[in-house]
Amino acid sequence: MLEDKNKQRTSLAELGEFGLINHLTEHFKIYHNTTTKGIGDDCAVISDQKEILVTTDFLVEGVHFDLSYMPIKHLGYKAVMVNLSDVYAMNAEAKQITVSIAVSNRFPLEALEELYAGIQLACDTYKVDLIGGDTTSSTKGMIISVTAIGSAEKEDIAYRNGAQPNDLVVLSGDIGGAYLGLQVLEREKEVFKVNPQNQPDLEAYSYIIERQLKPEARKDIPKLLKELDVKPTSMIDVSDGLSSELIHICTQSKVGCNIYEEKLPLDPQVISTCEEFNLDSTTVALSGGEDYELLFTVSIKDFDKIKGNPNLTVIGHVTEENQGLNLITRANQSVKLRAQGWNSFNQEE
Ligand code: ADP
Ligand code: MG
């Protein structure tokens, strides 16, 4: 976590804006023939026979990330992931991104090289084209804005408002890890402030720290659903926490849902770290964000196609709107779901 004082520091002013952009982006590959023109003109040009999907997100230093424990290469990777995740959450394919950055003079060229190394790794791994952006200075800190562009056949796009009563509620992967990884990193940051010589042993937390620092967007899920011949009736990515994403789907679809506590997919490291931090693992699963898993609903007729798939867990089912959103606990009690997760002190509702 110590800043390496021996590292080379080249001032951004030395290159000039054009030299800088060129230097940072020269090794990016173009994967899609729908990218007619990438970086280098007043606009990028793209073409597609399908529907085009566009999404954008800001990441602001001190609000969305903390460089004291987030390696800057990971930040570049994650900035791309959070946007690709939104495209996959529409059951679409991500093809292009733009990246805009504002940086203060605190950052040397070497920091931006690291940032772009993370962005490039994301582009190469997920096969997306960097086609443009903007570069400017900021008076304080770093701001990154990524826009992702994707495409899909009209009939394949999954919106938030299509869930129907009796549909199954399905989740990819497991949840709660990214939030707990952040708790571990925050704790180590406090220890480091008191004793900078202390070298933390984070082996026992490797999975959850990776979930926080290097999340992967679920590109595989739209592909898997296509192979299984399943069209989700609604879909969203889990960025703010399962409860609040369920609320989005149910509100927009005008339905309710029952979610079963015993079905929530948790990694063993999530369970053991919850015990250590004295946190309730169900609360963490419902309220912890940033897992970038996909939450979706499918018709009950498709149950045979998805059952037993190791990537997918059925966590509940959709009900009529007047039933509300409920967590069915292991003790078979029904508890109302709230945006902030399940508050165990409010069980009488
Ligand atoms: P303009 O003056 O037309 O805004 P710029 O000099 O800002 O053009 O950008 C030149 C080219 O470099 C454009 O294709 C732009 O999209 C691209 N670009 C600028 N900044 C970035 C960046 N941070 N990352 C990727 N591409 C960028
Ligand atoms: Mg510009």
mmCIF file of C-alpha atoms and ligand atoms in Angstrom, residues 17-18 21-22 24-25 38-44 97-101 116 119 130-136, ligand 1:
data_model
loop_
_atom_site.group_PDB
_atom_site.id
_atom_site.type_symbol
_atom_site.label_atom_id
_atom_site.label_comp_id
_atom_site.label_asym_id
_atom_site.label_seq_id
_atom_site.Cartn_x
_atom_site.Cartn_y
_atom_site.Cartn_z
ATOM 1 C CA GLU A 17 -2.926 16.369 -24.832
ATOM 2 C CA PHE A 18 -2.622 14.792 -28.236
ATOM 3 C CA ILE A 21 -3.977 10.245 -25.878
ATOM 4 C CA ASN A 22 -1.878 8.684 -28.600
ATOM 5 C CA LEU A 24 -2.161 5.744 -23.930
ATOM 6 C CA THR A 25 -4.283 4.239 -26.699
ATOM 7 C CA GLY A 38 -12.287 4.510 -33.781
ATOM 8 C CA ILE A 39 -10.049 7.056 -32.075
ATOM 9 C CA GLY A 40 -8.622 9.920 -34.114
ATOM 10 C CA ASP A 41 -11.398 11.962 -35.680
ATOM 11 C CA ASP A 42 -14.044 14.339 -34.359
ATOM 12 C CA CYS A 43 -16.401 11.397 -33.876
ATOM 13 C CA ALA A 44 -16.187 7.634 -33.858
ATOM 14 C CA ILE A 97 -16.586 1.891 -25.108
ATOM 15 C CA THR A 98 -15.505 5.487 -24.748
ATOM 16 C CA VAL A 99 -13.390 6.605 -21.770
ATOM 17 C CA SER A 100 -13.273 10.181 -20.480
ATOM 18 C CA ILE A 101 -10.899 11.191 -17.730
ATOM 19 C CA TYR A 116 -5.035 2.315 -19.414
ATOM 20 C CA ILE A 119 -8.748 -0.643 -19.479
ATOM 21 C CA LEU A 130 -12.087 1.612 -27.281
ATOM 22 C CA ILE A 131 -13.394 4.136 -29.821
ATOM 23 C CA GLY A 132 -12.932 7.526 -28.156
ATOM 24 C CA GLY A 133 -13.203 9.706 -25.114
ATOM 25 C CA ASP A 134 -12.042 13.000 -23.710
ATOM 26 C CA THR A 135 -9.108 14.080 -21.571
ATOM 27 C CA THR A 136 -8.998 17.099 -19.312
HETATM 28 P P1 ADP B 1 -11.793 16.900 -29.787
HETATM 29 O O1 ADP B 1 -11.000 18.159 -29.696
HETATM 30 O O2 ADP B 1 -12.513 16.723 -31.073
HETATM 31 O O3 ADP B 1 -12.623 16.668 -28.570
HETATM 32 P P2 ADP B 1 -9.691 15.307 -28.715
HETATM 33 O O4 ADP B 1 -8.358 15.919 -29.003
HETATM 34 O O5 ADP B 1 -10.273 15.483 -27.353
HETATM 35 O O6 ADP B 1 -10.711 15.728 -29.836
HETATM 36 O O7 ADP B 1 -9.585 13.754 -28.993
HETATM 37 C C1 ADP B 1 -8.949 13.248 -30.131
HETATM 38 C C2 ADP B 1 -9.333 11.799 -30.301
HETATM 39 O O8 ADP B 1 -8.914 11.067 -29.171
HETATM 40 C C3 ADP B 1 -10.835 11.589 -30.419
HETATM 41 O O9 ADP B 1 -11.034 10.489 -31.272
HETATM 42 C C4 ADP B 1 -11.235 11.254 -29.000
HETATM 43 O O10 ADP B 1 -12.404 10.470 -28.988
HETATM 44 C C5 ADP B 1 -10.010 10.483 -28.529
HETATM 45 N N1 ADP B 1 -9.799 10.596 -27.072
HETATM 46 C C6 ADP B 1 -9.630 11.736 -26.361
HETATM 47 N N2 ADP B 1 -9.413 11.468 -25.062
HETATM 48 C C7 ADP B 1 -9.458 10.123 -24.927
HETATM 49 C C8 ADP B 1 -9.311 9.222 -23.842
HETATM 50 N N3 ADP B 1 -9.094 9.639 -22.590
HETATM 51 N N4 ADP B 1 -9.404 7.889 -24.083
HETATM 52 C C9 ADP B 1 -9.648 7.458 -25.342
HETATM 53 N N5 ADP B 1 -9.782 8.237 -26.408
HETATM 54 C C10 ADP B 1 -9.695 9.573 -26.224
#
